[in-house]
């Protein structure tokens, strides 16, 4: 078993706890900054809308880190479940028996990761969480492209 597979297996097994803790911490930060101003008071209306206040920027950074942990967990889950007879990458080790139900797995994972990326980045853009938008637009589509390059038993 290679180091890469160990990393993704560990991220899958422990990542849900880290992502859950990060989301709880983001909720705590949200509750703490709730009474503060969310929009700047001075300046041009476009600047007031686009540039968040320092408290809101702190929430955005916490949400971006939470999104990064959730993204890592999603990608790890896709790789771990795909290593059981779908993907044939060298760094995964012996993948075991060929899973006939895995023919559409790779395309489904790529589509799901891209869909999650665009929905979450769209919601973050509506909430003016620009750092979170950047994380979602960078991490998940690149991970989907990377998973799309894996060799499978069916291609």
XYZ file of C-alpha atoms in Angstrom:
155
model
C 0.000 0.000 0.000
C 1.484 3.302 -1.061
C 1.806 6.464 0.948
C -0.805 8.199 -1.216
C -3.397 5.542 -0.552
C -2.559 5.621 3.161
C -3.060 9.412 3.159
C -6.425 9.238 1.410
C -7.559 6.313 3.540
C -6.632 8.186 6.702
C -8.305 11.368 5.407
C -11.451 9.372 4.692
C -11.537 7.712 8.110
C -10.653 10.768 10.203
C -11.639 13.554 7.817
C -15.319 13.514 8.725
C -14.438 14.365 12.338
C -12.124 17.205 11.309
C -14.677 18.568 8.838
C -17.457 18.325 11.427
C -15.346 20.105 14.041
C -14.470 22.834 11.533
C -18.138 23.333 10.665
C -19.050 23.561 14.368
C -16.269 26.107 14.845
C -17.615 28.079 11.856
C -21.036 28.082 13.511
C -19.483 29.354 16.754
C -17.708 32.140 14.865
C -20.982 33.016 13.133
C -22.778 33.292 16.467
C -19.960 35.429 17.894
C -19.958 37.932 15.013
C -23.737 38.016 14.583
C -24.305 41.333 16.438
C -21.513 43.113 14.534
C -21.851 45.008 11.256
C -21.877 42.788 8.175
C -21.623 45.610 5.636
C -19.248 48.575 5.700
C -20.782 51.944 6.612
C -18.568 54.273 4.530
C -17.560 54.274 0.893
C -19.070 53.657 -2.505
C -22.090 51.290 -2.451
C -20.292 48.714 -4.620
C -17.294 48.737 -2.289
C -19.557 48.407 0.747
C -21.240 45.403 -0.853
C -18.119 43.636 -2.148
C -15.600 44.304 0.629
C -16.663 42.606 3.848
C -16.080 43.926 7.341
C -13.194 42.425 9.364
C -15.561 40.278 11.446
C -17.265 38.926 8.338
C -13.858 38.315 6.733
C -12.897 36.206 9.776
C -16.026 34.102 9.217
C -15.120 33.760 5.544
C -11.665 32.406 6.379
C -13.139 29.894 8.842
C -15.688 28.794 6.232
C -12.930 28.441 3.630
C -10.930 26.167 5.926
C -14.073 24.151 6.681
C -14.809 23.836 2.969
C -11.241 22.694 2.335
C -11.567 19.940 4.962
C -14.945 18.829 3.585
C -13.501 18.818 0.055
C -10.572 16.698 1.179
C -12.988 14.273 2.804
C -15.120 14.059 -0.373
C -12.112 13.430 -2.619
C -10.734 10.873 -0.172
C -14.065 9.058 -0.089
C -14.162 8.934 -3.895
C -10.618 7.563 -4.101
C -11.031 5.031 -1.297
C -14.270 3.634 -2.717
C -12.807 3.632 -6.234
C -9.701 1.759 -5.188
C -11.787 -1.327 -4.529
C -11.772 -2.678 -8.058
C -12.363 0.406 -10.229
C -9.088 2.372 -10.398
C -5.812 0.705 -11.378
C -3.309 3.394 -10.380
C 0.124 2.148 -9.300
C 0.222 4.133 -6.050
C -2.999 2.515 -4.836
C -1.552 -0.972 -4.596
C -3.503 -4.042 -5.584
C -7.119 -2.954 -6.157
C -8.677 -6.368 -5.655
C -11.477 -7.885 -7.701
C -12.914 -5.968 -10.615
C -16.229 -4.449 -9.668
C -18.645 -4.654 -12.632
C -20.889 -1.995 -11.084
C -18.017 0.490 -11.238
C -18.176 1.210 -14.972
C -19.801 4.596 -14.518
C -18.151 5.308 -11.148
C -15.363 7.530 -12.443
C -17.658 9.659 -14.606
C -20.158 9.896 -11.759
C -17.495 11.020 -9.285
C -16.129 13.648 -11.667
C -19.624 14.963 -12.343
C -20.540 14.967 -8.643
C -17.380 16.820 -7.600
C -17.872 19.470 -10.268
C -21.543 19.871 -9.352
C -20.708 20.247 -5.667
C -18.004 22.794 -6.566
C -20.303 25.016 -8.596
C -23.223 24.854 -6.162
C -21.127 25.593 -3.098
C -19.150 28.350 -4.798
C -22.400 29.897 -6.038
C -23.894 29.868 -2.550
C -20.668 31.309 -1.119
C -20.691 34.066 -3.769
C -24.269 34.955 -2.866
C -23.159 35.203 0.772
C -20.104 37.311 -0.195
C -17.619 34.739 1.115
C -14.959 35.396 -1.516
C -12.218 33.270 0.058
C -14.579 30.310 0.238
C -15.506 30.831 -3.410
C -11.818 30.728 -4.330
C -11.245 27.522 -2.385
C -14.267 25.789 -3.903
C -13.447 26.867 -7.463
C -9.826 25.735 -7.115
C -9.949 22.514 -5.110
C -12.908 20.434 -6.326
C -12.668 20.987 -10.109
C -8.930 20.234 -10.008
C -9.588 17.109 -7.931
C -12.292 16.058 -10.393
C -9.884 16.523 -13.297
C -7.234 14.524 -11.439
C -9.635 11.662 -10.690
C -10.748 11.775 -14.334
C -7.192 10.909 -15.425
C -7.057 7.660 -13.423
C -6.778 4.428 -15.346
C -9.718 2.117 -14.796
C -10.457 -1.464 -15.661
C -13.098 -0.270 -18.088
C -11.145 2.158 -20.285
